[in-house]
Amino acid sequence: MPMVGRVGAVATVATLAFCVWLLGGWGSEDFRIAFEDNVFVVLSLFATGCAAHTAFRCRGRQRISAAFIAIGLAGWTVGSVLWAYYEWFLKVSPFPSAADIAYLMLPLSICIGLLIAPVGASGYTYTRLTLDGFIVTAAFFQIGWLTILGGLFEAGGASRFAVGVALAYPIADLLALTVAMLLLGRAPAPHRTPLTLLTVGMALMTIADSIFVYMNSHNDFRLTGYSSVGWALGLLLIALAGLCTGVPQQRVAGERSFSQVAMWLPYVPIVIAIGAAVARFGTTPGMPPALIASVLLIMLVLLRQFIVVAENRRLLAAVAAQAMSDPLTGLANRALFQDRLEHALALHRRDNRQSVAVLSLDLDDFKLVNDGLGHPAGDQLLVQVAARTLARARSSDTVARIGGDEFVVLMEGDDVASREVAREVLRAFDEPFVVDGHDLLLRPSAGLAMVSADDAEVSPELLLKQADMAMYAAKRSRTPGVHTFSPADVSVADAPERDRTALAYDSTVAYKLLGQLRHAIDNQELTLAYQPKFALGDGSIVGVEALVRWPHPDRGLLAPDQFLQLVRDHGLMRPITELVFAKALDQIAQWRDLGLLVPVAVNVFAPSLSDSTLPETVGRALRRRGLPHELLTIEITEDLLLGNTEGAREVIKRLRQSGVRVAIDDFGSGYSALSYLRELYVDELKLDRAFVTTVLVDKRAAAILRAVIDLANELGLTTVAEGVEDPETAALLRDYGCQVAQGYLYTAPLTPAAMLSLLRSSRQAPDEAISS
Ligand code: C2E
Ligand code: CA
Ligand code: CA
C-alpha cells in the first residue's frame, strides 16, 4: 500500500474509534472535554496538512483551489484551538464566540476553492455556478427558517449577533454544499472521487453545525455527541479528499456532458421552499393578494426557465446532428463520412477480417440540369438521388454527400456483398427522376475502391482517392456499371489529358481563368476552327462545323472542354453563343463573297434552346448578311435536351419553319435517344464518336448503329458519323447507308485560312480533297 493509502487508513481507523468513544461517552466530564478538544485540534491539523500537501503537489488553478481549502481547514483548526482554550482554561462554552468566526472560514473557503477548481465541464460558467449556489442556499434557508429556525428565534431572546452567527452557519454550509454538489454533477471521472468525499464531508459538517446552532439556541445539549461525530467524520472525509486528489495529467479528455440531474438540481429546493411557504402561510387568513401573485410569478418564471433549458438542450442536440449531416439531403456530410471511414479502417487494422469499400458516385451532366431547369430543380434531383441511394444501401452502410453532385457510400464486411450493394445502388438510376414534371434519366459514374481482408494498410484519404480515380476512369470511358479501382486508373487520373479537363475545376485556377475568359469574350478574342463534313458518297464537302477555340495568353490554344464547364457554371453561355454565331456567319458571308457557298453548323447549348427569342435572333443575323437560312445548321446535344422539352420543341419548330436546319449532336451517347426522335422533329443526326469508333470491333454497337441509320433514313433524317478515323470505318458506314462523315481521317478542325484553301481545292477536285 502506498504511503498516502496507509496514512488514510490509519486516520480512518483512528477517527472511527474516536466517534465510537464520542457516542459511548466514557471517562470523567473533565477528561472528556480535554480529550475531545485535543483530538479535534489534531484532526483538523491533519486535514489542513492533507489539503496543504495537495496544494503543494498540484499546479495552476488546482493548486490555488487546494490552498483555499487548506486555509479554510486552518481556520477550523484555529477555531478548535480557541474552543479548547475556552473550555479547558476558562471553563466556559460561549456562543457566539471568536471561535465561530474561525470555524465559519471553512465553508466559505471551500466554496471559493471549489469555484476555482478546474473541474466544471466546459461551457458551464462560474457565474452561473455561483448564482445556482446562492439560489439553492436561499431556498434551503427559507425552508429552514419556515420549519425550525423562524420559530426558534421568535421564542428565544437571542442577541442580534447571536442570530447572525446562528444563521451564518447554515447559509455558509449550504452554499459550500450546493457548489460541491453542482460541481459533482458535472465533474469528469478523475475528479469524481475526491469531490464526492468532499461533498459528503461538507454535508456532515452542515448537519453537525445545524445541530450545534440548534442546541445553543435551545439551550439543550443532549445532542452534543452527534454534532461532534459529524465534525469528526466531516473532517476525515475532507482530509481523505485531499489525499486522493490525483495530479491531473493533462486536460481531461472527453468531458461528459453533465447529467439531467445536475441540471435540475438547483430548482428542486426552490420548489420545496415555495411549497414550505405555501404550507406555512396558505391557511393564514387575509394573505395579501400581491403575495399570492408574487408566488405565482415565481412559479411561472421557473416554468419558463424549465422550457428554455429543455429547448436549449434540444437545440444543442440539433446543432450537433447538423454538424454531421448535409442540410439539403439529410445524408451524412463529409465530416461524418471521414469519421466513419477512419473508424472502419481502424477496425480493419485491428481485426484484419472485414473488408472496407468506398463507392464514389458523380452524377453525369448534373450541371446541365442545374443550368437548364434552375437550381431548385437541381436540388430536388439531388434529394431524390439521395433517397434512392439510401434505399438501395444497407442500413449498416454510410451514404454521404461530399460535394455538389458527389455521393459516397462506405461499406464494411464481405467484398462480394459490397460489390453487390454498389451494383444495386447503380440500378437505382435505371428509372427516370421526375423533377418539375420532367422525366430525367440521369446516370452517375461509379468507382469502387476496397481494402480486403489481408491488404496492407491504407489511409482513409488514399481509399477515398482511389474510389475517385476509379470514378473518373468510369466517366472517361463512359462505360456503364461500377468501375473497380485498379492501379491503371492512377495513370488515367494523372494523365495530362485529365489535367486539361480538370483545369476548369480547380477552384483557384478557375477563378483566374474566369476573369480572363470574360475579358476574352468582351474583346471578341475567341476564335473558330472549322471541321469539314464530307459526303460519304462522292467525297465532296457538304458543310463545315464551327468549333470554338480560346487563344489563351499563357496556355496556348484552348479546346472547348478546357473552358466550357466554366462557361456553363458562370452563365456565359449566351455571350459565347452570340459570339460564335456572329463569327461563323461573318465567315460564311466572307466565303460566299469569294464565291464559295458553304453550309455551316454551330453548336448551341441546350438551355439556350428554351430561349424563345432564339429563332428571331438567328433569323436577323442571317438576313443582315444576306445568307439563306438553309446554310445554317444548329447542333444540339441530345442529353442536353433533358427537361424543358416543351419549350425546346417549340423553338426547334420555329427554327425549322424559317429554314434553319437542326441536328442532334452526339446521338447515341445519351440514354433515351429514341424517345427524342419521336418527340423532336429534326433534320440531322450526328452519330456519337464513341459509337462510331467501336463499330469495327463491337458487333452489338454495329448492329445498333445500322438500325439507327435505317431508322433515320426512314424518317428522312441525314446521318452524320462523327470521329471517323480510318477508311474501314468510313467504308462500313457507307455500306450501312450513312450519308456524311467527319473526322480525323479527312482532317482535324482547321483555321479559317486552312479551311479556305481546302474549300478552294475541293471545289476543283472533291476526291483529291478526301485523300489529302
Ligand atoms: P462536338 O460537337 O462533338 O465536336 C466535335 C469534336 O470532336 C471536336 O472537338 C473535334 O475536334 C473532335 N473530333 C473531330 N474529329 C475527330 C476524330 O476523328 N476523332 C476524335 N477523337 N475527335 C474528333 P472540340 O473542338 O474539342 O469540341 C468539343 C466539343 O465542344 C464539341 O463537341 C461541342 O460539343 C463543344 N463545342 C465546340 N464548339 C462549341 C461552340 O461554339 N458552342 C458550344 N455550345 N459548344 C461547342
Ligand atoms: Ca457538334
Ligand atoms: Ca458531336
PDB file of C-alpha atoms in Angstrom, residues 555-659:
ATOM      1  CA  ARG A 555      -1.772  28.440 -72.023  1.00  0.00           C
ATOM      2  CA  GLY A 556      -1.886  28.427 -75.790  1.00  0.00           C
ATOM      3  CA  LEU A 557      -4.904  27.478 -77.851  1.00  0.00           C
ATOM      4  CA  LEU A 558      -7.534  26.013 -75.535  1.00  0.00           C
ATOM      5  CA  ALA A 559     -10.099  23.492 -76.748  1.00  0.00           C
ATOM      6  CA  PRO A 560     -13.741  23.753 -75.619  1.00  0.00           C
ATOM      7  CA  ASP A 561     -13.569  21.029 -72.989  1.00  0.00           C
ATOM      8  CA  GLN A 562     -10.995  23.116 -71.160  1.00  0.00           C
ATOM      9  CA  PHE A 563     -13.307  26.049 -70.591  1.00  0.00           C
ATOM     10  CA  LEU A 564     -16.898  25.146 -71.475  1.00  0.00           C
ATOM     11  CA  GLN A 565     -17.568  23.958 -67.920  1.00  0.00           C
ATOM     12  CA  LEU A 566     -16.589  27.420 -66.750  1.00  0.00           C
ATOM     13  CA  VAL A 567     -18.955  28.891 -69.326  1.00  0.00           C
ATOM     14  CA  ARG A 568     -21.819  26.748 -68.057  1.00  0.00           C
ATOM     15  CA  ASP A 569     -21.048  27.355 -64.409  1.00  0.00           C
ATOM     16  CA  HIS A 570     -20.946  31.107 -64.747  1.00  0.00           C
ATOM     17  CA  GLY A 571     -23.765  31.817 -67.128  1.00  0.00           C
ATOM     18  CA  LEU A 572     -21.565  32.808 -70.043  1.00  0.00           C
ATOM     19  CA  MET A 573     -23.437  30.589 -72.490  1.00  0.00           C
ATOM     20  CA  ARG A 574     -25.381  33.368 -74.107  1.00  0.00           C
ATOM     21  CA  PRO A 575     -22.441  35.673 -74.915  1.00  0.00           C
ATOM     22  CA  ILE A 576     -20.457  32.698 -76.215  1.00  0.00           C
ATOM     23  CA  THR A 577     -23.289  31.515 -78.441  1.00  0.00           C
ATOM     24  CA  GLU A 578     -23.751  35.052 -79.775  1.00  0.00           C
ATOM     25  CA  LEU A 579     -20.051  35.394 -80.436  1.00  0.00           C
ATOM     26  CA  VAL A 580     -19.856  32.044 -82.247  1.00  0.00           C
ATOM     27  CA  PHE A 581     -22.912  32.831 -84.358  1.00  0.00           C
ATOM     28  CA  ALA A 582     -21.546  36.246 -85.321  1.00  0.00           C
ATOM     29  CA  LYS A 583     -18.110  34.927 -86.250  1.00  0.00           C
ATOM     30  CA  ALA A 584     -19.386  31.835 -88.076  1.00  0.00           C
ATOM     31  CA  LEU A 585     -21.937  33.766 -90.106  1.00  0.00           C
ATOM     32  CA  ASP A 586     -19.390  36.508 -90.875  1.00  0.00           C
ATOM     33  CA  GLN A 587     -17.070  33.773 -92.112  1.00  0.00           C
ATOM     34  CA  ILE A 588     -19.720  32.173 -94.302  1.00  0.00           C
ATOM     35  CA  ALA A 589     -20.635  35.582 -95.705  1.00  0.00           C
ATOM     36  CA  GLN A 590     -16.994  36.261 -96.473  1.00  0.00           C
ATOM     37  CA  TRP A 591     -16.583  32.874 -98.233  1.00  0.00           C
ATOM     38  CA  ARG A 592     -19.812  33.486-100.128  1.00  0.00           C
ATOM     39  CA  ASP A 593     -18.349  36.779-101.304  1.00  0.00           C
ATOM     40  CA  LEU A 594     -15.449  34.715-102.650  1.00  0.00           C
ATOM     41  CA  GLY A 595     -17.920  32.557-104.488  1.00  0.00           C
ATOM     42  CA  LEU A 596     -17.988  29.635-102.049  1.00  0.00           C
ATOM     43  CA  LEU A 597     -21.394  28.796-100.619  1.00  0.00           C
ATOM     44  CA  VAL A 598     -20.657  26.587 -97.593  1.00  0.00           C
ATOM     45  CA  PRO A 599     -23.258  25.400 -95.068  1.00  0.00           C
ATOM     46  CA  VAL A 600     -22.119  25.878 -91.509  1.00  0.00           C
ATOM     47  CA  ALA A 601     -23.100  24.055 -88.321  1.00  0.00           C
ATOM     48  CA  VAL A 602     -22.987  25.832 -84.989  1.00  0.00           C
ATOM     49  CA  ASN A 603     -23.152  24.135 -81.601  1.00  0.00           C
ATOM     50  CA  VAL A 604     -25.721  25.565 -79.218  1.00  0.00           C
ATOM     51  CA  PHE A 605     -26.020  24.824 -75.528  1.00  0.00           C
ATOM     52  CA  ALA A 606     -29.313  23.107 -74.852  1.00  0.00           C
ATOM     53  CA  PRO A 607     -30.530  25.623 -72.260  1.00  0.00           C
ATOM     54  CA  SER A 608     -30.308  28.310 -74.954  1.00  0.00           C
ATOM     55  CA  LEU A 609     -32.957  26.371 -76.790  1.00  0.00           C
ATOM     56  CA  SER A 610     -35.592  27.296 -74.261  1.00  0.00           C
ATOM     57  CA  ASP A 611     -34.879  30.929 -75.141  1.00  0.00           C
ATOM     58  CA  SER A 612     -37.917  31.679 -77.273  1.00  0.00           C
ATOM     59  CA  THR A 613     -36.205  34.654 -78.927  1.00  0.00           C
ATOM     60  CA  LEU A 614     -33.532  32.417 -80.466  1.00  0.00           C
ATOM     61  CA  PRO A 615     -35.276  31.906 -83.849  1.00  0.00           C
ATOM     62  CA  GLU A 616     -35.713  35.681 -84.287  1.00  0.00           C
ATOM     63  CA  THR A 617     -32.137  36.471 -83.265  1.00  0.00           C
ATOM     64  CA  VAL A 618     -30.780  33.848 -85.605  1.00  0.00           C
ATOM     65  CA  GLY A 619     -33.102  34.974 -88.409  1.00  0.00           C
ATOM     66  CA  ARG A 620     -31.999  38.600 -88.055  1.00  0.00           C
ATOM     67  CA  ALA A 621     -28.320  37.612 -88.058  1.00  0.00           C
ATOM     68  CA  LEU A 622     -28.777  35.631 -91.291  1.00  0.00           C
ATOM     69  CA  ARG A 623     -30.796  38.335 -93.038  1.00  0.00           C
ATOM     70  CA  ARG A 624     -28.341  41.046 -92.095  1.00  0.00           C
ATOM     71  CA  ARG A 625     -25.668  39.166 -94.005  1.00  0.00           C
ATOM     72  CA  GLY A 626     -27.956  38.188 -96.794  1.00  0.00           C
ATOM     73  CA  LEU A 627     -27.448  34.495 -96.098  1.00  0.00           C
ATOM     74  CA  PRO A 628     -30.132  31.913 -96.897  1.00  0.00           C
ATOM     75  CA  HIS A 629     -31.461  30.208 -93.766  1.00  0.00           C
ATOM     76  CA  GLU A 630     -30.731  26.820 -95.266  1.00  0.00           C
ATOM     77  CA  LEU A 631     -26.994  27.445 -94.888  1.00  0.00           C
ATOM     78  CA  LEU A 632     -27.183  27.207 -91.097  1.00  0.00           C
ATOM     79  CA  THR A 633     -27.439  24.050 -89.047  1.00  0.00           C
ATOM     80  CA  ILE A 634     -27.854  24.246 -85.284  1.00  0.00           C
ATOM     81  CA  GLU A 635     -26.395  21.302 -83.386  1.00  0.00           C
ATOM     82  CA  ILE A 636     -27.887  20.474 -80.052  1.00  0.00           C
ATOM     83  CA  THR A 637     -26.578  17.827 -77.745  1.00  0.00           C
ATOM     84  CA  GLU A 638     -29.023  15.086 -77.192  1.00  0.00           C
ATOM     85  CA  ASP A 639     -28.516  14.581 -73.498  1.00  0.00           C
ATOM     86  CA  LEU A 640     -28.786  18.334 -73.107  1.00  0.00           C
ATOM     87  CA  LEU A 641     -32.404  18.032 -74.051  1.00  0.00           C
ATOM     88  CA  LEU A 642     -33.245  16.852 -70.585  1.00  0.00           C
ATOM     89  CA  GLY A 643     -36.088  18.762 -69.156  1.00  0.00           C
ATOM     90  CA  ASN A 644     -37.818  21.615 -70.836  1.00  0.00           C
ATOM     91  CA  THR A 645     -38.575  19.610 -73.964  1.00  0.00           C
ATOM     92  CA  GLU A 646     -41.812  21.519 -74.448  1.00  0.00           C
ATOM     93  CA  GLY A 647     -40.071  24.919 -74.851  1.00  0.00           C
ATOM     94  CA  ALA A 648     -37.225  23.402 -76.859  1.00  0.00           C
ATOM     95  CA  ARG A 649     -39.637  21.686 -79.196  1.00  0.00           C
ATOM     96  CA  GLU A 650     -41.374  24.974 -79.914  1.00  0.00           C
ATOM     97  CA  VAL A 651     -38.062  26.765 -80.624  1.00  0.00           C
ATOM     98  CA  ILE A 652     -36.852  23.919 -82.835  1.00  0.00           C
ATOM     99  CA  LYS A 653     -40.120  24.005 -84.733  1.00  0.00           C
ATOM    100  CA  ARG A 654     -39.832  27.742 -85.419  1.00  0.00           C
ATOM    101  CA  LEU A 655     -36.185  27.465 -86.406  1.00  0.00           C
ATOM    102  CA  ARG A 656     -37.018  24.762 -88.917  1.00  0.00           C
ATOM    103  CA  GLN A 657     -40.008  26.672 -90.254  1.00  0.00           C
ATOM    104  CA  SER A 658     -37.637  29.535 -91.010  1.00  0.00           C
ATOM    105  CA  GLY A 659     -35.426  27.151 -92.979  1.00  0.00           C
TER     106      GLY A 659
END
